[in-house]
Amino acid sequence: MNSKTSFDLKGRVAIVTGASRGIGRAIAIGLAREGVSVVVNYVSKGAAAEEVVSEIRAAGGEAVAVQADVGDLAQHERLVGAAHERFGRIDILVNNAAMTRREPFLDATAKAWDETMDVNLKGIYFLSQAVARVMAAQKSGKIINISSVHDVRAMVNNSIYNISKAGLVMLTKSLALELAEKGIQVNCVSPGAILTDDTRPRLADPAYRDKVLAKIPSRRVGEPEDVVGAVLLLASPASDYITGTTLYVDGGMLL
Ligand code: NAP
């Protein structure tokens, strides 16, 4: 059988940032179901991360919860070290954790800019560098960045987030270009509206929900699990010739 067409992920090791809740949680559980050992990262909700680890172990998988703020470069070693010490290698990095600050442009502050960019761009850039050094030595690896439809479509009162996600697309292309010859592929998965702790309060408002649904040809808000298939594809050998690209998972929202 040609390994180029394989979706087999058994025995791989992944770090998933922001895996205690929402989309990151679904990705961690989805990878583990395919036989991947997972470092479940969180920033403050340790109990939620431990629940994800328990769910993975109960299903026969391997996982460990590791606290680290992606926006603090000094904490990255905890993630890389945990993957190495616990599982011996790193095959997949899913940069999922991100910050959103919803405020009008005229009220935006430099503090909000710095805090958002520290996590959404600087943190991802340097965590990817630390992990890519390990992957380069292994001569293979997959970096998957969770962006957003707002990397191409501006969202009102969310300019800093929009800009960070647009930057993430270029981060993806730039890293993909330099890492391709080292056997490392770097891609983005950009979700549309997904029901998570972040979006649930606003989507509970029927008027807002109807406005969102009107923009989605599939006529439903996505579940975190809707994002997992794209990540599994981009983590697997079947996508070894795909790099620097962005896959939109949005029920057709951008159409
Ligand atoms: P969420 O439900 O709010 O969960 C956020 C996760 O990120 C939590 O696990 C949180 O950890 C972690 N986190 C936050 N800041 C962190 C930091 N500095 N370091 C490490 N972990 C951190 O988020 P979500 O809605 O699933 O979004 C996940 C990703 O999808 C983000 O990149 C977001 O931009 C993107 N996205 C979401 C949507 C959507 O509709 N939900 C749409 C497009 C794109 P704790 O549990 O410890 O707080």
PDB file of C-alpha atoms and ligand atoms in Angstrom:
ATOM      1  CA  MET A   1       0.000   0.000   0.000  1.00  0.00           C
ATOM      2  CA  ASN A   2       1.250   3.488  -0.846  1.00  0.00           C
ATOM      3  CA  SER A   3       1.830   5.450   2.414  1.00  0.00           C
ATOM      4  CA  LYS A   4       1.081   8.681   0.492  1.00  0.00           C
ATOM      5  CA  THR A   5      -2.618   7.840   0.624  1.00  0.00           C
ATOM      6  CA  SER A   6      -2.617   6.903   4.322  1.00  0.00           C
ATOM      7  CA  PHE A   7      -4.682   8.621   6.985  1.00  0.00           C
ATOM      8  CA  ASP A   8      -3.053   6.448   9.651  1.00  0.00           C
ATOM      9  CA  LEU A   9      -1.934   8.484  12.675  1.00  0.00           C
ATOM     10  CA  LYS A  10      -1.219   5.634  15.106  1.00  0.00           C
ATOM     11  CA  GLY A  11       1.819   6.230  17.308  1.00  0.00           C
ATOM     12  CA  ARG A  12       2.126   9.949  16.480  1.00  0.00           C
ATOM     13  CA  VAL A  13       2.556  12.616  19.155  1.00  0.00           C
ATOM     14  CA  ALA A  14       0.727  15.952  19.140  1.00  0.00           C
ATOM     15  CA  ILE A  15       0.697  19.176  21.121  1.00  0.00           C
ATOM     16  CA  VAL A  16      -2.686  20.927  20.956  1.00  0.00           C
ATOM     17  CA  THR A  17      -2.767  24.408  22.485  1.00  0.00           C
ATOM     18  CA  GLY A  18      -5.982  25.533  24.171  1.00  0.00           C
ATOM     19  CA  ALA A  19      -7.241  21.951  24.294  1.00  0.00           C
ATOM     20  CA  SER A  20      -9.208  22.211  27.538  1.00  0.00           C
ATOM     21  CA  ARG A  21     -12.331  23.557  25.831  1.00  0.00           C
ATOM     22  CA  GLY A  22     -14.067  24.206  22.530  1.00  0.00           C
ATOM     23  CA  ILE A  23     -12.401  23.479  19.210  1.00  0.00           C
ATOM     24  CA  GLY A  24      -9.043  22.522  20.773  1.00  0.00           C
ATOM     25  CA  ARG A  25     -10.755  19.970  23.005  1.00  0.00           C
ATOM     26  CA  ALA A  26     -12.510  18.355  20.027  1.00  0.00           C
ATOM     27  CA  ILE A  27      -9.214  18.276  18.104  1.00  0.00           C
ATOM     28  CA  ALA A  28      -7.333  16.648  21.015  1.00  0.00           C
ATOM     29  CA  ILE A  29     -10.027  13.982  21.428  1.00  0.00           C
ATOM     30  CA  GLY A  30     -10.269  13.477  17.645  1.00  0.00           C
ATOM     31  CA  LEU A  31      -6.503  12.980  17.302  1.00  0.00           C
ATOM     32  CA  ALA A  32      -6.408  10.622  20.302  1.00  0.00           C
ATOM     33  CA  ARG A  33      -9.197   8.528  18.756  1.00  0.00           C
ATOM     34  CA  GLU A  34      -6.869   7.977  15.772  1.00  0.00           C
ATOM     35  CA  GLY A  35      -4.079   6.713  18.056  1.00  0.00           C
ATOM     36  CA  VAL A  36      -2.190   9.981  18.628  1.00  0.00           C
ATOM     37  CA  SER A  37      -0.671  10.680  22.081  1.00  0.00           C
ATOM     38  CA  VAL A  38      -1.690  14.219  22.998  1.00  0.00           C
ATOM     39  CA  VAL A  39      -0.285  17.038  25.131  1.00  0.00           C
ATOM     40  CA  VAL A  40      -3.463  18.844  26.214  1.00  0.00           C
ATOM     41  CA  ASN A  41      -2.478  22.467  26.825  1.00  0.00           C
ATOM     42  CA  TYR A  42      -4.513  24.962  28.839  1.00  0.00           C
ATOM     43  CA  VAL A  43      -3.842  28.330  30.440  1.00  0.00           C
ATOM     44  CA  SER A  44      -6.106  28.495  33.517  1.00  0.00           C
ATOM     45  CA  LYS A  45      -8.787  25.783  33.529  1.00  0.00           C
ATOM     46  CA  GLY A  46      -6.817  22.794  34.789  1.00  0.00           C
ATOM     47  CA  ALA A  47      -9.903  20.794  35.767  1.00  0.00           C
ATOM     48  CA  ALA A  48     -11.311  21.071  32.223  1.00  0.00           C
ATOM     49  CA  ALA A  49      -7.971  19.923  30.767  1.00  0.00           C
ATOM     50  CA  GLU A  50      -7.858  16.962  33.169  1.00  0.00           C
ATOM     51  CA  GLU A  51     -11.376  15.989  32.022  1.00  0.00           C
ATOM     52  CA  VAL A  52     -10.140  15.886  28.425  1.00  0.00           C
ATOM     53  CA  VAL A  53      -7.198  13.714  29.518  1.00  0.00           C
ATOM     54  CA  SER A  54      -9.552  11.385  31.436  1.00  0.00           C
ATOM     55  CA  GLU A  55     -11.871  11.072  28.441  1.00  0.00           C
ATOM     56  CA  ILE A  56      -8.931  10.170  26.184  1.00  0.00           C
ATOM     57  CA  ARG A  57      -7.520   7.632  28.665  1.00  0.00           C
ATOM     58  CA  ALA A  58     -10.952   6.073  29.259  1.00  0.00           C
ATOM     59  CA  ALA A  59     -11.116   5.389  25.518  1.00  0.00           C
ATOM     60  CA  GLY A  60      -7.678   3.713  25.644  1.00  0.00           C
ATOM     61  CA  GLY A  61      -5.620   6.683  24.446  1.00  0.00           C
ATOM     62  CA  GLU A  62      -2.650   8.546  25.901  1.00  0.00           C
ATOM     63  CA  ALA A  63      -2.666  12.186  27.012  1.00  0.00           C
ATOM     64  CA  VAL A  64      -1.182  14.573  29.527  1.00  0.00           C
ATOM     65  CA  ALA A  65      -2.416  18.031  30.582  1.00  0.00           C
ATOM     66  CA  VAL A  66       0.196  20.797  30.582  1.00  0.00           C
ATOM     67  CA  GLN A  67      -0.404  24.359  31.761  1.00  0.00           C
ATOM     68  CA  ALA A  68       1.370  27.026  29.715  1.00  0.00           C
ATOM     69  CA  ASP A  69       0.438  30.498  28.494  1.00  0.00           C
ATOM     70  CA  VAL A  70       1.185  30.473  24.763  1.00  0.00           C
ATOM     71  CA  GLY A  71       1.690  34.244  24.959  1.00  0.00           C
ATOM     72  CA  ASP A  72       4.630  33.828  27.364  1.00  0.00           C
ATOM     73  CA  LEU A  73       7.625  32.493  25.438  1.00  0.00           C
ATOM     74  CA  ALA A  74       9.354  31.397  28.663  1.00  0.00           C
ATOM     75  CA  GLN A  75       6.546  28.857  29.203  1.00  0.00           C
ATOM     76  CA  HIS A  76       6.907  27.126  25.809  1.00  0.00           C
ATOM     77  CA  GLU A  77       9.619  24.802  27.087  1.00  0.00           C
ATOM     78  CA  ARG A  78       7.050  23.195  29.404  1.00  0.00           C
ATOM     79  CA  LEU A  79       5.036  22.089  26.352  1.00  0.00           C
ATOM     80  CA  VAL A  80       7.949  20.918  24.235  1.00  0.00           C
ATOM     81  CA  GLY A  81       9.585  19.238  27.246  1.00  0.00           C
ATOM     82  CA  ALA A  82       6.383  17.435  28.255  1.00  0.00           C
ATOM     83  CA  ALA A  83       5.914  15.998  24.752  1.00  0.00           C
ATOM     84  CA  HIS A  84       9.532  14.880  24.675  1.00  0.00           C
ATOM     85  CA  GLU A  85       9.736  13.441  28.191  1.00  0.00           C
ATOM     86  CA  ARG A  86       6.350  11.751  28.108  1.00  0.00           C
ATOM     87  CA  PHE A  87       6.152  10.556  24.510  1.00  0.00           C
ATOM     88  CA  GLY A  88       9.686  10.919  23.041  1.00  0.00           C
ATOM     89  CA  ARG A  89       8.906  12.975  19.906  1.00  0.00           C
ATOM     90  CA  ILE A  90       6.601  15.627  18.390  1.00  0.00           C
ATOM     91  CA  ASP A  91       4.855  14.921  15.073  1.00  0.00           C
ATOM     92  CA  ILE A  92       1.963  17.380  15.150  1.00  0.00           C
ATOM     93  CA  LEU A  93       1.552  20.883  16.573  1.00  0.00           C
ATOM     94  CA  VAL A  94      -1.938  22.368  16.524  1.00  0.00           C
ATOM     95  CA  ASN A  95      -1.774  26.091  17.304  1.00  0.00           C
ATOM     96  CA  ASN A  96      -5.370  26.517  18.424  1.00  0.00           C
ATOM     97  CA  ALA A  97      -5.256  28.836  21.464  1.00  0.00           C
ATOM     98  CA  ALA A  98      -6.154  32.436  20.667  1.00  0.00           C
ATOM     99  CA  MET A  99      -7.502  35.595  22.276  1.00  0.00           C
ATOM    100  CA  THR A 100     -10.446  37.684  21.139  1.00  0.00           C
ATOM    101  CA  ARG A 101     -11.102  41.220  22.332  1.00  0.00           C
ATOM    102  CA  ARG A 102     -14.332  42.597  20.996  1.00  0.00           C
ATOM    103  CA  GLU A 103     -14.237  46.382  21.055  1.00  0.00           C
ATOM    104  CA  PRO A 104     -14.763  49.206  18.562  1.00  0.00           C
ATOM    105  CA  PHE A 105     -11.612  50.422  16.821  1.00  0.00           C
ATOM    106  CA  LEU A 106     -12.060  53.890  18.356  1.00  0.00           C
ATOM    107  CA  ASP A 107     -11.832  52.366  21.876  1.00  0.00           C
ATOM    108  CA  ALA A 108      -9.023  49.869  21.217  1.00  0.00           C
ATOM    109  CA  THR A 109      -5.926  50.118  23.419  1.00  0.00           C
ATOM    110  CA  ALA A 110      -2.262  49.281  22.944  1.00  0.00           C
ATOM    111  CA  LYS A 111      -2.613  46.832  25.849  1.00  0.00           C
ATOM    112  CA  ALA A 112      -5.337  44.894  24.019  1.00  0.00           C
ATOM    113  CA  TRP A 113      -3.185  44.898  20.873  1.00  0.00           C
ATOM    114  CA  ASP A 114      -0.119  43.566  22.732  1.00  0.00           C
ATOM    115  CA  GLU A 115      -2.023  40.907  24.696  1.00  0.00           C
ATOM    116  CA  THR A 116      -3.792  39.623  21.583  1.00  0.00           C
ATOM    117  CA  MET A 117      -0.741  39.650  19.338  1.00  0.00           C
ATOM    118  CA  ASP A 118       1.387  38.000  22.060  1.00  0.00           C
ATOM    119  CA  VAL A 119      -0.874  34.934  21.955  1.00  0.00           C
ATOM    120  CA  ASN A 120      -2.288  34.942  18.409  1.00  0.00           C
ATOM    121  CA  LEU A 121       0.942  35.682  16.524  1.00  0.00           C
ATOM    122  CA  LYS A 122       4.121  36.011  18.601  1.00  0.00           C
ATOM    123  CA  GLY A 123       3.303  32.984  20.747  1.00  0.00           C
ATOM    124  CA  ILE A 124       2.391  30.851  17.731  1.00  0.00           C
ATOM    125  CA  TYR A 125       5.493  31.992  15.818  1.00  0.00           C
ATOM    126  CA  PHE A 126       7.945  31.089  18.569  1.00  0.00           C
ATOM    127  CA  LEU A 127       6.207  27.926  19.756  1.00  0.00           C
ATOM    128  CA  SER A 128       6.262  26.775  16.124  1.00  0.00           C
ATOM    129  CA  GLN A 129       9.983  27.584  15.999  1.00  0.00           C
ATOM    130  CA  ALA A 130      10.719  25.521  19.129  1.00  0.00           C
ATOM    131  CA  VAL A 131       8.669  22.584  17.835  1.00  0.00           C
ATOM    132  CA  ALA A 132       9.973  22.862  14.259  1.00  0.00           C
ATOM    133  CA  ARG A 133      13.530  22.472  15.576  1.00  0.00           C
ATOM    134  CA  VAL A 134      12.485  19.093  16.993  1.00  0.00           C
ATOM    135  CA  MET A 135      10.586  18.188  13.800  1.00  0.00           C
ATOM    136  CA  ALA A 136      13.528  19.209  11.593  1.00  0.00           C
ATOM    137  CA  ALA A 137      15.763  16.773  13.486  1.00  0.00           C
ATOM    138  CA  GLN A 138      13.075  14.088  12.927  1.00  0.00           C
ATOM    139  CA  LYS A 139      12.830  15.179   9.236  1.00  0.00           C
ATOM    140  CA  SER A 140       9.035  15.267   9.431  1.00  0.00           C
ATOM    141  CA  GLY A 141       6.212  17.145  11.089  1.00  0.00           C
ATOM    142  CA  LYS A 142       2.863  18.861  10.691  1.00  0.00           C
ATOM    143  CA  ILE A 143       2.044  22.320  12.014  1.00  0.00           C
ATOM    144  CA  ILE A 144      -1.648  23.216  11.835  1.00  0.00           C
ATOM    145  CA  ASN A 145      -2.742  26.737  12.717  1.00  0.00           C
ATOM    146  CA  ILE A 146      -6.358  27.372  13.667  1.00  0.00           C
ATOM    147  CA  SER A 147      -7.226  30.689  12.076  1.00  0.00           C
ATOM    148  CA  SER A 148     -10.734  31.959  11.222  1.00  0.00           C
ATOM    149  CA  VAL A 149     -12.889  33.136   8.332  1.00  0.00           C
ATOM    150  CA  HIS A 150     -11.933  36.522   9.768  1.00  0.00           C
ATOM    151  CA  ASP A 151      -8.471  36.067   8.258  1.00  0.00           C
ATOM    152  CA  VAL A 152     -10.074  37.264   5.008  1.00  0.00           C
ATOM    153  CA  ARG A 153     -13.417  38.773   6.076  1.00  0.00           C
ATOM    154  CA  ALA A 154     -13.334  41.621   8.590  1.00  0.00           C
ATOM    155  CA  MET A 155     -15.627  41.316  11.623  1.00  0.00           C
ATOM    156  CA  VAL A 156     -17.001  44.525  13.103  1.00  0.00           C
ATOM    157  CA  ASN A 157     -15.588  45.593  16.497  1.00  0.00           C
ATOM    158  CA  ASN A 158     -12.913  42.908  16.332  1.00  0.00           C
ATOM    159  CA  SER A 159     -10.139  44.583  14.360  1.00  0.00           C
ATOM    160  CA  ILE A 160      -7.185  43.353  16.441  1.00  0.00           C
ATOM    161  CA  TYR A 161      -8.395  39.752  16.188  1.00  0.00           C
ATOM    162  CA  ASN A 162      -9.054  40.089  12.432  1.00  0.00           C
ATOM    163  CA  ILE A 163      -5.554  41.467  11.885  1.00  0.00           C
ATOM    164  CA  SER A 164      -3.971  38.710  13.993  1.00  0.00           C
ATOM    165  CA  LYS A 165      -5.751  36.025  11.979  1.00  0.00           C
ATOM    166  CA  ALA A 166      -4.803  37.604   8.636  1.00  0.00           C
ATOM    167  CA  GLY A 167      -1.222  37.631   9.951  1.00  0.00           C
ATOM    168  CA  LEU A 168      -1.544  33.967  10.849  1.00  0.00           C
ATOM    169  CA  VAL A 169      -2.209  33.126   7.196  1.00  0.00           C
ATOM    170  CA  MET A 170       1.063  34.801   6.177  1.00  0.00           C
ATOM    171  CA  LEU A 171       2.848  33.202   9.147  1.00  0.00           C
ATOM    172  CA  THR A 172       1.621  29.861   7.789  1.00  0.00           C
ATOM    173  CA  LYS A 173       2.863  30.577   4.261  1.00  0.00           C
ATOM    174  CA  SER A 174       6.230  31.909   5.450  1.00  0.00           C
ATOM    175  CA  LEU A 175       6.926  28.924   7.711  1.00  0.00           C
ATOM    176  CA  ALA A 176       5.665  26.492   5.058  1.00  0.00           C
ATOM    177  CA  LEU A 177       8.109  27.963   2.549  1.00  0.00           C
ATOM    178  CA  GLU A 178      11.130  27.554   4.815  1.00  0.00           C
ATOM    179  CA  LEU A 179      10.201  24.202   6.352  1.00  0.00           C
ATOM    180  CA  ALA A 180       9.046  22.315   3.224  1.00  0.00           C
ATOM    181  CA  GLU A 181      12.517  20.951   2.436  1.00  0.00           C
ATOM    182  CA  LYS A 182      12.807  19.691   6.011  1.00  0.00           C
ATOM    183  CA  GLY A 183       9.736  17.483   5.592  1.00  0.00           C
ATOM    184  CA  ILE A 184       7.495  19.757   7.652  1.00  0.00           C
ATOM    185  CA  GLN A 185       4.130  20.924   6.321  1.00  0.00           C
ATOM    186  CA  VAL A 186       2.458  24.041   7.717  1.00  0.00           C
ATOM    187  CA  ASN A 187      -1.213  24.756   7.025  1.00  0.00           C
ATOM    188  CA  CYS A 188      -4.183  26.688   8.369  1.00  0.00           C
ATOM    189  CA  VAL A 189      -7.673  25.531   9.192  1.00  0.00           C
ATOM    190  CA  SER A 190     -10.057  28.483   9.291  1.00  0.00           C
ATOM    191  CA  PRO A 191     -13.431  27.841  10.933  1.00  0.00           C
ATOM    192  CA  GLY A 192     -16.591  29.872  10.475  1.00  0.00           C
ATOM    193  CA  ALA A 193     -19.115  30.215  13.320  1.00  0.00           C
ATOM    194  CA  ILE A 194     -18.618  27.375  15.796  1.00  0.00           C
ATOM    195  CA  LEU A 195     -20.553  26.906  19.048  1.00  0.00           C
ATOM    196  CA  THR A 196     -18.040  27.175  21.919  1.00  0.00           C
ATOM    197  CA  ASP A 197     -17.800  28.939  25.301  1.00  0.00           C
ATOM    198  CA  ASP A 198     -16.532  31.960  23.393  1.00  0.00           C
ATOM    199  CA  THR A 199     -19.478  32.263  21.011  1.00  0.00           C
ATOM    200  CA  ARG A 200     -22.309  30.614  23.016  1.00  0.00           C
ATOM    201  CA  PRO A 201     -23.419  33.749  24.938  1.00  0.00           C
ATOM    202  CA  ARG A 202     -23.839  35.817  21.765  1.00  0.00           C
ATOM    203  CA  LEU A 203     -25.442  32.964  19.800  1.00  0.00           C
ATOM    204  CA  ALA A 204     -28.014  32.563  22.606  1.00  0.00           C
ATOM    205  CA  ASP A 205     -29.540  35.851  21.406  1.00  0.00           C
ATOM    206  CA  PRO A 206     -32.083  34.756  18.727  1.00  0.00           C
ATOM    207  CA  ALA A 207     -31.692  37.982  16.707  1.00  0.00           C
ATOM    208  CA  TYR A 208     -27.897  37.614  16.567  1.00  0.00           C
ATOM    209  CA  ARG A 209     -28.172  33.884  15.815  1.00  0.00           C
ATOM    210  CA  ASP A 210     -30.567  34.544  12.897  1.00  0.00           C
ATOM    211  CA  LYS A 211     -28.170  37.137  11.505  1.00  0.00           C
ATOM    212  CA  VAL A 212     -25.301  34.638  11.666  1.00  0.00           C
ATOM    213  CA  LEU A 213     -27.380  31.794  10.181  1.00  0.00           C
ATOM    214  CA  ALA A 214     -28.388  34.024   7.270  1.00  0.00           C
ATOM    215  CA  LYS A 215     -24.696  34.170   6.314  1.00  0.00           C
ATOM    216  CA  ILE A 216     -24.194  30.373   6.404  1.00  0.00           C
ATOM    217  CA  PRO A 217     -25.402  28.443   3.331  1.00  0.00           C
ATOM    218  CA  SER A 218     -25.422  25.185   5.386  1.00  0.00           C
ATOM    219  CA  ARG A 219     -27.974  26.941   7.663  1.00  0.00           C
ATOM    220  CA  ARG A 220     -26.424  25.767  10.900  1.00  0.00           C
ATOM    221  CA  VAL A 221     -23.752  26.901  13.324  1.00  0.00           C
ATOM    222  CA  GLY A 222     -20.852  24.444  13.426  1.00  0.00           C
ATOM    223  CA  GLU A 223     -19.937  22.192  16.347  1.00  0.00           C
ATOM    224  CA  PRO A 224     -16.280  21.933  17.464  1.00  0.00           C
ATOM    225  CA  GLU A 225     -16.282  18.394  15.998  1.00  0.00           C
ATOM    226  CA  ASP A 226     -16.939  19.888  12.534  1.00  0.00           C
ATOM    227  CA  VAL A 227     -13.373  21.244  12.546  1.00  0.00           C
ATOM    228  CA  VAL A 228     -11.688  17.942  13.429  1.00  0.00           C
ATOM    229  CA  GLY A 229     -11.768  16.249   9.995  1.00  0.00           C
ATOM    230  CA  ALA A 230      -9.742  19.025   8.368  1.00  0.00           C
ATOM    231  CA  VAL A 231      -7.130  18.738  11.132  1.00  0.00           C
ATOM    232  CA  LEU A 232      -6.926  14.954  10.767  1.00  0.00           C
ATOM    233  CA  LEU A 233      -6.363  15.351   7.025  1.00  0.00           C
ATOM    234  CA  LEU A 234      -3.612  17.945   7.514  1.00  0.00           C
ATOM    235  CA  ALA A 235      -1.979  15.822  10.240  1.00  0.00           C
ATOM    236  CA  SER A 236      -1.883  12.650   8.146  1.00  0.00           C
ATOM    237  CA  PRO A 237       0.580  11.373   5.497  1.00  0.00           C
ATOM    238  CA  ALA A 238      -2.180  11.820   2.881  1.00  0.00           C
ATOM    239  CA  SER A 239      -1.503  15.595   3.043  1.00  0.00           C
ATOM    240  CA  ASP A 240       2.310  15.448   2.723  1.00  0.00           C
ATOM    241  CA  TYR A 241       2.132  17.445  -0.558  1.00  0.00           C
ATOM    242  CA  ILE A 242      -0.183  20.114   0.901  1.00  0.00           C
ATOM    243  CA  THR A 243       1.632  23.028   2.512  1.00  0.00           C
ATOM    244  CA  GLY A 244       1.101  26.754   3.056  1.00  0.00           C
ATOM    245  CA  THR A 245      -2.600  26.529   2.363  1.00  0.00           C
ATOM    246  CA  THR A 246      -5.756  27.481   4.263  1.00  0.00           C
ATOM    247  CA  LEU A 247      -8.734  25.175   4.476  1.00  0.00           C
ATOM    248  CA  TYR A 248     -12.025  26.950   5.316  1.00  0.00           C
ATOM    249  CA  VAL A 249     -14.450  24.968   7.462  1.00  0.00           C
ATOM    250  CA  ASP A 250     -17.397  27.327   7.476  1.00  0.00           C
ATOM    251  CA  GLY A 251     -20.538  25.717   6.036  1.00  0.00           C
ATOM    252  CA  GLY A 252     -19.998  27.888   2.978  1.00  0.00           C
ATOM    253  CA  MET A 253     -19.954  31.195   4.896  1.00  0.00           C
ATOM    254  CA  LEU A 254     -17.327  32.760   2.635  1.00  0.00           C
ATOM    255  CA  LEU A 255     -19.292  31.970  -0.511  1.00  0.00           C
TER     256      LEU A 255
HETATM  257  P1  NAP B   1     -12.650  28.765  23.592  1.00  0.00           P
HETATM  258  O1  NAP B   1     -13.821  27.834  23.640  1.00  0.00           O
HETATM  259  O2  NAP B   1     -12.798  30.141  24.146  1.00  0.00           O
HETATM  260  O3  NAP B   1     -11.406  28.021  24.274  1.00  0.00           O
HETATM  261  C1  NAP B   1     -10.206  28.685  24.328  1.00  0.00           C
HETATM  262  C2  NAP B   1      -9.132  27.677  24.661  1.00  0.00           C
HETATM  263  O4  NAP B   1      -7.850  28.319  24.523  1.00  0.00           O
HETATM  264  C3  NAP B   1      -9.218  27.196  26.091  1.00  0.00           C
HETATM  265  O5  NAP B   1      -8.761  25.853  26.106  1.00  0.00           O
HETATM  266  C4  NAP B   1      -8.248  28.124  26.831  1.00  0.00           C
HETATM  267  O6  NAP B   1      -7.688  27.540  28.007  1.00  0.00           O
HETATM  268  C5  NAP B   1      -7.171  28.275  25.763  1.00  0.00           C
HETATM  269  N1  NAP B   1      -6.354  29.496  25.877  1.00  0.00           N
HETATM  270  C6  NAP B   1      -6.762  30.788  25.838  1.00  0.00           C
HETATM  271  N2  NAP B   1      -5.699  31.604  25.937  1.00  0.00           N
HETATM  272  C7  NAP B   1      -4.601  30.808  26.051  1.00  0.00           C
HETATM  273  C8  NAP B   1      -3.220  31.050  26.207  1.00  0.00           C
HETATM  274  N3  NAP B   1      -2.746  32.293  26.290  1.00  0.00           N
HETATM  275  N4  NAP B   1      -2.384  29.994  26.291  1.00  0.00           N
HETATM  276  C9  NAP B   1      -2.850  28.718  26.245  1.00  0.00           C
HETATM  277  N5  NAP B   1      -4.150  28.435  26.095  1.00  0.00           N
HETATM  278  C10 NAP B   1      -5.008  29.461  26.008  1.00  0.00           C
HETATM  279  O7  NAP B   1     -12.125  28.969  22.087  1.00  0.00           O
HETATM  280  P2  NAP B   1     -12.702  28.394  20.703  1.00  0.00           P
HETATM  281  O8  NAP B   1     -13.921  29.157  20.357  1.00  0.00           O
HETATM  282  O9  NAP B   1     -12.723  26.913  20.757  1.00  0.00           O
HETATM  283  O10 NAP B   1     -11.552  28.869  19.683  1.00  0.00           O
HETATM  284  C11 NAP B   1     -10.422  28.075  19.417  1.00  0.00           C
HETATM  285  C12 NAP B   1      -9.724  28.601  18.179  1.00  0.00           C
HETATM  286  O11 NAP B   1     -10.624  28.619  17.067  1.00  0.00           O
HETATM  287  C13 NAP B   1      -9.188  30.025  18.291  1.00  0.00           C
HETATM  288  O12 NAP B   1      -7.980  30.135  17.568  1.00  0.00           O
HETATM  289  C14 NAP B   1     -10.266  30.849  17.625  1.00  0.00           C
HETATM  290  O13 NAP B   1      -9.770  32.071  17.138  1.00  0.00           O
HETATM  291  C15 NAP B   1     -10.659  29.910  16.506  1.00  0.00           C
HETATM  292  N6  NAP B   1     -11.978  30.162  15.945  1.00  0.00           N
HETATM  293  C16 NAP B   1     -13.106  30.004  16.701  1.00  0.00           C
HETATM  294  C17 NAP B   1     -14.351  30.243  16.115  1.00  0.00           C
HETATM  295  C18 NAP B   1     -15.632  30.062  16.868  1.00  0.00           C
HETATM  296  O14 NAP B   1     -16.690  30.385  16.305  1.00  0.00           O
HETATM  297  N7  NAP B   1     -15.614  29.564  18.083  1.00  0.00           N
HETATM  298  C19 NAP B   1     -14.423  30.651  14.785  1.00  0.00           C
HETATM  299  C20 NAP B   1     -13.260  30.816  14.062  1.00  0.00           C
HETATM  300  C21 NAP B   1     -12.043  30.566  14.654  1.00  0.00           C
HETATM  301  P3  NAP B   1      -8.461  27.606  29.451  1.00  0.00           P
HETATM  302  O15 NAP B   1      -9.572  26.588  29.356  1.00  0.00           O
HETATM  303  O16 NAP B   1      -7.409  27.220  30.434  1.00  0.00           O
HETATM  304  O17 NAP B   1      -8.970  29.001  29.599  1.00  0.00           O
END
